[in-house]
Coordinates of C-alpha atoms in Angstrom, one line a residue:
M284 CA -0.2 -34.3 5.2
R285 CA -2.2 -32.1 2.7
T286 CA -1.3 -28.4 2.6
T287 CA -3.2 -25.5 1.2
K288 CA -1.3 -23.1 -1.0
V289 CA -1.3 -19.4 0.1
Q290 CA -2.9 -17.1 -2.5
K291 CA -1.3 -13.8 -3.3
I292 CA -3.7 -11.0 -4.0
C293 CA -2.6 -7.6 -5.3
L294 CA -4.6 -4.5 -4.7
I295 CA -3.9 -1.4 -6.8
I296 CA -5.1 2.2 -6.0
P297 CA -3.7 5.7 -6.6
S298 CA -3.3 6.6 -2.9
L299 CA -4.8 6.1 0.6
R300 CA -5.8 9.8 1.1
N301 CA -9.2 10.5 2.6
G302 CA -11.9 9.3 0.2
G303 CA -14.5 6.6 -0.4
S304 CA -12.6 4.3 -2.7
E305 CA -9.5 4.5 -0.5
R306 CA -11.6 3.6 2.6
V307 CA -13.0 0.6 0.9
M308 CA -9.7 -0.6 -0.4
S309 CA -8.3 -0.2 3.1
E310 CA -11.2 -2.2 4.6
L311 CA -10.7 -5.1 2.2
A312 CA -6.9 -5.2 2.7
N313 CA -7.2 -5.2 6.5
Y314 CA -10.0 -7.8 6.5
W315 CA -8.2 -10.2 4.1
S316 CA -4.9 -9.8 5.9
K317 CA -6.4 -11.8 8.8
N318 CA -6.8 -14.8 6.6
P319 CA -3.7 -17.1 6.9
L320 CA -4.3 -18.4 3.4
L321 CA -4.0 -15.0 1.8
E322 CA -1.0 -12.8 1.3
I323 CA -2.1 -9.2 0.6
Y324 CA 0.0 -6.7 -1.4
L325 CA -1.2 -3.1 -1.7
I326 CA 0.4 -1.1 -4.6
L327 CA 0.0 2.7 -4.3
L328 CA 0.6 4.6 -7.5
T329 CA 1.5 8.0 -6.0
N330 CA 3.3 9.2 -3.0
Q331 CA 0.7 11.0 -0.9
K332 CA 0.0 11.2 2.8
Q333 CA -1.9 8.1 4.0
F334 CA -5.2 8.9 5.8
Y335 CA -6.1 5.2 6.5
T336 CA -4.3 2.8 8.8
I337 CA -3.3 -0.5 7.2
D338 CA -2.7 -3.8 9.0
P339 CA 1.1 -4.5 9.3
R340 CA 0.5 -7.9 7.7
V341 CA -0.3 -6.1 4.4
H342 CA 2.7 -5.5 2.1
I343 CA 2.5 -1.9 1.0
I344 CA 4.5 -0.9 -2.1
T345 CA 4.9 2.7 -3.1
P346 CA 6.7 4.3 -6.0
K347 CA 10.1 5.9 -5.6
N348 CA 9.4 8.4 -8.2
N349 CA 6.8 11.2 -8.1
Y350 CA 5.7 13.9 -10.5
K351 CA 5.9 17.7 -10.4
R352 CA 2.9 19.9 -11.1
N353 CA 3.6 20.5 -14.8
F354 CA 2.5 18.8 -18.0
I355 CA 5.8 17.2 -19.0
S356 CA 6.4 15.7 -15.5
R357 CA 2.9 14.3 -15.3
S358 CA 3.1 12.8 -18.8
L359 CA 6.5 11.1 -18.1
F360 CA 5.2 9.9 -14.8
K361 CA 2.3 8.1 -16.5
Y362 CA 4.7 6.2 -18.7
W363 CA 6.9 5.3 -15.7
T364 CA 3.8 4.1 -13.8
L365 CA 3.1 1.6 -16.6
F366 CA 6.6 0.1 -16.0
F367 CA 6.2 0.3 -12.2
I368 CA 2.9 -1.7 -12.3
R369 CA 4.2 -4.3 -14.7
S370 CA 7.5 -4.9 -13.0
T371 CA 6.0 -5.0 -9.5
C372 CA 3.2 -7.5 -10.5
L373 CA 5.8 -9.7 -12.3
K374 CA 7.8 -9.8 -9.1
I375 CA 4.8 -10.6 -6.9
Q376 CA 3.1 -13.1 -9.2
P377 CA -0.3 -12.7 -7.7
A378 CA -3.2 -15.1 -8.2
S379 CA -5.6 -12.1 -8.7
I380 CA -5.3 -8.3 -9.1
L381 CA -7.9 -5.8 -8.0
S382 CA -7.7 -2.2 -9.3
F383 CA -9.8 0.7 -8.1
N384 CA -10.6 4.1 -9.9
E385 CA -11.6 4.5 -13.5
R386 CA -8.7 6.5 -14.9
Y387 CA -6.1 4.4 -13.2
N388 CA -7.8 1.1 -14.1
N389 CA -7.0 1.9 -17.8
I390 CA -3.3 2.3 -16.8
V391 CA -3.3 -1.0 -14.9
L392 CA -4.9 -2.9 -17.8
L393 CA -2.5 -1.3 -20.3
A394 CA 0.5 -2.1 -18.1
L395 CA -0.4 -5.8 -17.9
I396 CA -1.3 -6.4 -21.5
G397 CA 0.2 -9.7 -22.7
L398 CA 0.6 -11.2 -19.2
K399 CA -1.6 -13.9 -17.9
F400 CA -2.7 -12.3 -14.6
K401 CA -6.4 -12.2 -13.7
V402 CA -7.2 -8.5 -13.5
Y403 CA -10.4 -7.2 -11.9
V404 CA -11.4 -3.5 -12.0
S405 CA -13.9 -1.3 -10.3
D406 CA -15.0 2.2 -11.2
R407 CA -15.8 4.1 -8.0
N408 CA -17.8 7.1 -9.2
N409 CA -20.9 7.8 -11.2
P410 CA -20.9 5.5 -14.2
F411 CA -22.5 8.2 -16.4
M412 CA -19.6 10.6 -15.7
K413 CA -17.4 11.3 -18.7
I414 CA -13.6 11.0 -17.9
G415 CA -12.4 12.3 -21.2
I416 CA -12.6 11.2 -24.8
L417 CA -9.3 9.1 -24.7
Q418 CA -10.1 7.6 -21.2
N419 CA -13.6 6.7 -22.2
F420 CA -12.3 5.0 -25.4
L421 CA -9.7 3.1 -23.5
R422 CA -12.2 2.0 -20.8
N423 CA -14.6 0.7 -23.3
K424 CA -11.8 -1.2 -25.1
L425 CA -9.7 -2.4 -22.2
Y426 CA -12.5 -3.4 -19.7
K427 CA -13.8 -6.0 -22.2
N428 CA -10.6 -8.0 -21.6
A429 CA -10.6 -7.7 -17.8
A430 CA -11.2 -10.9 -15.9
G431 CA -14.2 -9.2 -14.3
I432 CA -15.7 -5.9 -13.3
I433 CA -17.2 -4.9 -9.9
A434 CA -20.1 -2.5 -10.1
Q435 CA -21.3 -0.8 -7.0
T436 CA -25.0 -0.4 -8.0
Q437 CA -27.5 -1.8 -10.4
R438 CA -27.3 1.3 -12.7
A439 CA -23.6 1.0 -12.8
N440 CA -23.9 -2.7 -13.8
T441 CA -26.2 -1.8 -16.7
V442 CA -24.0 1.1 -18.0
L443 CA -20.8 -0.9 -17.8
G444 CA -22.3 -4.0 -19.4
K445 CA -23.6 -1.9 -22.3
N446 CA -20.4 0.1 -22.8
T447 CA -17.7 -2.5 -22.2
K448 CA -19.4 -5.8 -23.4
N449 CA -17.7 -7.6 -20.5
K450 CA -19.7 -10.7 -19.6
N451 CA -18.4 -11.0 -16.1
I452 CA -19.8 -8.1 -14.0
K453 CA -20.8 -8.5 -10.4
I454 CA -22.7 -6.0 -8.3
I455 CA -21.0 -5.6 -4.9
A456 CA -21.8 -2.6 -2.7
N457 CA -19.3 -0.9 -0.4
P458 CA -18.8 -2.3 3.1
L459 CA -19.9 -0.4 6.1
R460 CA -16.9 0.5 8.2
E461 CA -16.7 -0.3 11.9
I462 CA -18.5 2.5 13.7
E463 CA -18.7 3.8 17.2
N464 CA -22.5 3.7 17.6
K465 CA -23.0 5.5 20.9
K466 CA -26.3 7.4 20.8
L467 CA -26.1 10.6 22.9
A468 CA -29.1 11.6 25.0
R469 CA -31.1 14.2 23.1
Q470 CA -31.9 16.3 26.1
Q471 CA -28.3 17.4 26.5
F472 CA -28.7 19.5 23.2
E473 CA -30.5 22.8 23.1
K474 CA -31.5 22.2 19.5
K475 CA -32.0 19.2 17.2
I476 CA -29.4 18.5 14.6
I477 CA -29.5 17.9 10.8
L478 CA -26.2 16.5 9.6
N479 CA -24.5 16.4 6.2
V480 CA -21.1 14.8 5.7
G481 CA -19.0 15.0 2.6
R482 CA -16.3 17.1 0.8
N483 CA -17.4 20.7 0.3
V484 CA -17.5 20.5 -3.5
A485 CA -20.1 21.1 -6.2
Q486 CA -20.9 17.4 -6.5
K487 CA -22.1 17.3 -2.9
N488 CA -24.5 20.3 -3.4
Q489 CA -24.4 21.6 0.1
I490 CA -25.1 25.2 -1.0
E491 CA -28.5 24.0 -2.2
L492 CA -29.0 22.1 1.1
I493 CA -28.6 25.4 3.0
D494 CA -31.2 27.0 0.7
I495 CA -33.6 24.1 1.4
F496 CA -33.0 24.3 5.1
S497 CA -33.9 28.0 5.1
K498 CA -37.3 27.2 3.7
C499 CA -38.1 24.8 6.7
D500 CA -39.2 25.6 10.2
Y501 CA -35.6 25.7 11.5
S502 CA -36.2 27.6 14.8
N503 CA -35.4 24.5 16.9
W504 CA -32.8 23.1 14.6
I505 CA -29.1 23.4 13.6
L506 CA -27.7 22.3 10.2
K507 CA -24.1 20.9 10.6
I508 CA -22.1 20.3 7.5
V509 CA -19.0 18.3 8.3
G510 CA -16.4 18.4 5.5
S511 CA -13.5 20.2 3.9
G512 CA -13.1 21.6 0.4
P513 CA -12.9 24.7 -1.8
L514 CA -16.6 25.7 -1.2
N515 CA -16.2 26.2 2.6
S516 CA -16.3 30.0 2.3
A517 CA -19.2 29.9 -0.2
L518 CA -21.2 27.8 2.3
I519 CA -20.6 30.3 5.1
K520 CA -21.5 33.2 2.8
K521 CA -24.7 31.5 1.7
A522 CA -25.9 31.0 5.3
Q523 CA -25.1 34.7 6.0
E524 CA -27.0 35.9 2.9
L525 CA -30.1 33.9 4.0
G526 CA -29.8 35.3 7.6
I527 CA -29.5 31.8 9.1
E528 CA -25.8 31.8 10.1
Q529 CA -26.8 31.1 13.7
H530 CA -28.4 27.9 12.6
V531 CA -25.7 26.6 10.2
Q532 CA -22.3 25.3 11.2
I533 CA -19.5 24.4 8.7
I534 CA -17.2 22.0 10.5
K535 CA -13.8 20.7 9.3
F536 CA -13.8 16.9 8.6
T537 CA -12.4 14.8 11.3
K538 CA -11.6 11.1 11.9
S539 CA -13.9 11.3 14.9
I540 CA -16.9 11.7 12.6
D541 CA -19.0 9.2 14.6
V542 CA -19.4 11.9 17.3
Y543 CA -21.4 14.0 14.9
Y544 CA -23.5 11.0 13.7
S545 CA -24.2 10.1 17.3
E546 CA -25.6 13.6 18.2
A547 CA -27.7 14.1 15.1
D548 CA -31.4 13.4 14.5
I549 CA -31.6 13.7 10.7
F550 CA -29.1 13.1 7.8
A551 CA -29.7 15.2 4.7
F552 CA -27.9 14.2 1.5
T553 CA -28.0 16.4 -1.6
S554 CA -25.4 15.0 -3.9
L555 CA -25.9 15.5 -7.6
Y556 CA -24.1 12.2 -8.4
E557 CA -22.3 9.4 -6.5
G558 CA -20.5 6.1 -7.1
F559 CA -21.8 4.7 -3.8
P560 CA -22.6 7.1 -0.9
N561 CA -20.7 5.7 2.1
A562 CA -21.8 8.6 4.3
L563 CA -25.4 7.8 3.7
V564 CA -24.9 4.1 4.8
E565 CA -23.0 5.2 7.9
A566 CA -25.8 7.6 8.8
M567 CA -28.4 4.9 8.5
A568 CA -26.2 2.5 10.6
H569 CA -26.2 5.2 13.3
G570 CA -30.0 5.2 13.2
L571 CA -30.5 8.6 11.6
A572 CA -33.7 9.5 9.8
C573 CA -32.3 10.0 6.2
I574 CA -33.5 12.1 3.3
S575 CA -31.6 12.0 0.0
Y576 CA -31.9 13.1 -3.6
D577 CA -32.3 10.1 -5.9
C578 CA -29.1 10.9 -7.7
P579 CA -27.2 8.6 -10.0
T580 CA -26.1 6.3 -8.4
G581 CA -26.5 4.7 -5.0
P582 CA -29.3 6.2 -2.9
S583 CA -32.0 4.1 -4.6
D584 CA -30.0 0.9 -3.8
I585 CA -29.9 1.9 -0.1
I586 CA -33.1 3.7 0.7
N587 CA -36.5 2.0 0.4
N588 CA -38.6 5.2 0.0
G589 CA -41.0 5.7 2.9
V590 CA -39.7 2.7 4.8
N591 CA -36.2 3.4 6.0
G592 CA -35.8 6.9 4.6
C593 CA -37.0 9.4 2.1
L594 CA -35.9 9.6 -1.6
I595 CA -36.5 12.9 -3.5
P596 CA -36.4 13.3 -7.3
L597 CA -33.1 14.9 -8.2
S598 CA -33.1 18.8 -8.1
N599 CA -36.7 19.0 -6.9
M600 CA -36.0 21.5 -4.1
K601 CA -39.6 22.1 -3.4
S602 CA -40.3 18.4 -2.7
Y603 CA -37.1 18.1 -0.7
S604 CA -37.9 21.1 1.6
E605 CA -41.5 19.9 2.1
N606 CA -40.4 16.4 3.1
L607 CA -37.4 17.6 5.2
N608 CA -39.8 19.9 7.1
L609 CA -42.2 16.9 7.6
I610 CA -39.4 14.8 9.1
M611 CA -38.3 17.6 11.3
S612 CA -41.8 18.1 12.7
N613 CA -43.0 14.5 12.9
D614 CA -41.3 12.6 15.8
D615 CA -43.1 9.3 14.8
L616 CA -41.8 9.5 11.3
R617 CA -38.3 10.1 12.4
I618 CA -38.5 7.1 14.8
Q619 CA -39.8 4.9 12.0
Y620 CA -37.0 5.8 9.6
S621 CA -34.5 5.5 12.4
K622 CA -35.6 2.0 13.4
N623 CA -35.6 0.6 9.9
A624 CA -32.4 2.3 8.8
T625 CA -30.2 0.2 11.0
D626 CA -30.8 -2.9 8.9
V627 CA -28.0 -1.7 6.7
K628 CA -25.5 -3.1 9.3
G629 CA -26.2 -6.6 8.1
T630 CA -26.7 -5.8 4.4
F631 CA -23.4 -3.9 4.1
S632 CA -21.3 -5.6 6.8
I633 CA -17.5 -5.9 6.1
E634 CA -17.7 -9.7 6.5
R635 CA -20.4 -10.0 3.8
I636 CA -19.0 -7.6 1.3
A637 CA -15.3 -8.7 1.7
N638 CA -16.3 -12.3 1.2
N639 CA -18.3 -11.4 -1.9
Y640 CA -15.3 -9.6 -3.3
L641 CA -13.0 -12.5 -2.4
H642 CA -15.2 -15.1 -4.0
F643 CA -15.5 -13.1 -7.2
I644 CA -11.9 -12.4 -7.7
T645 CA -10.6 -15.9 -6.8
E646 CA -13.3 -18.0 -8.5

């Protein structure tokens, strides 16, 4: 009787805290763990609280050591991490290794130099972002020898190909997580809702969104910003300065985020840069009319301008406020964007994306 050998796949990521790359890695691990011909190992490089739930069939390996918040401790920890990665992979003997996050990808590739493992890497943020002189140098040298690179967008593919000279780069977008798509009846809300979801940091540019919102006819609208971060107080202060605090709500991020998607009418995205904007895809899957800056990178790979949403040239606040105001006032336009947006469910389904990943790293 012919038997098929079980393949071991090793996934490496710094942590499973709340974040886009952590969410994608969790989705891949959980999906592949259901395949009886795969044995999934998840190596975490730091000891941090896990936000995402992992299927019990996945073997999670965490370091015994951790670093203290000082330069010497962090430096020593990096050297220890090289040993931890190398010794762990030698013990597992995986058929393929997939590593996420640009700075840590360099550490993984360095740790496995001289071994015959197939190592695939994926940067998870804006490909134009500088990560330091040394890190950029290492990336451009080490990535060339990776078995393959996963780019999230077309722009990322172009940049990585030019900088690393790696000939095996595949564009694979992020999978859409399973969502609770229960649209709530609009009549139960006194005002319509514009939603933004993301960490409250400069990259997400929500302070500018509040400014844009203030220039629209917001009398029958509320802007809800769901997220946590160092700019929480600044967002509240901005709304107060503009005299629109009664129409702006800053809400702490929650795992029950689908409730906020379900009650909203419009999703407004103002990021200055992205790797791949998961929140934008989730909003479209919920059937929200979406408007976004065409930042590097991601929105232009997701939104077909004027068909399933609205793309605005980066930092053109005047155009953004005019188009947002149009969407707010035009019911037919919102319905059109909403109807066409839900096609992302098929395009970015976990089945499709996970199988693309699996084929690429096991071919």
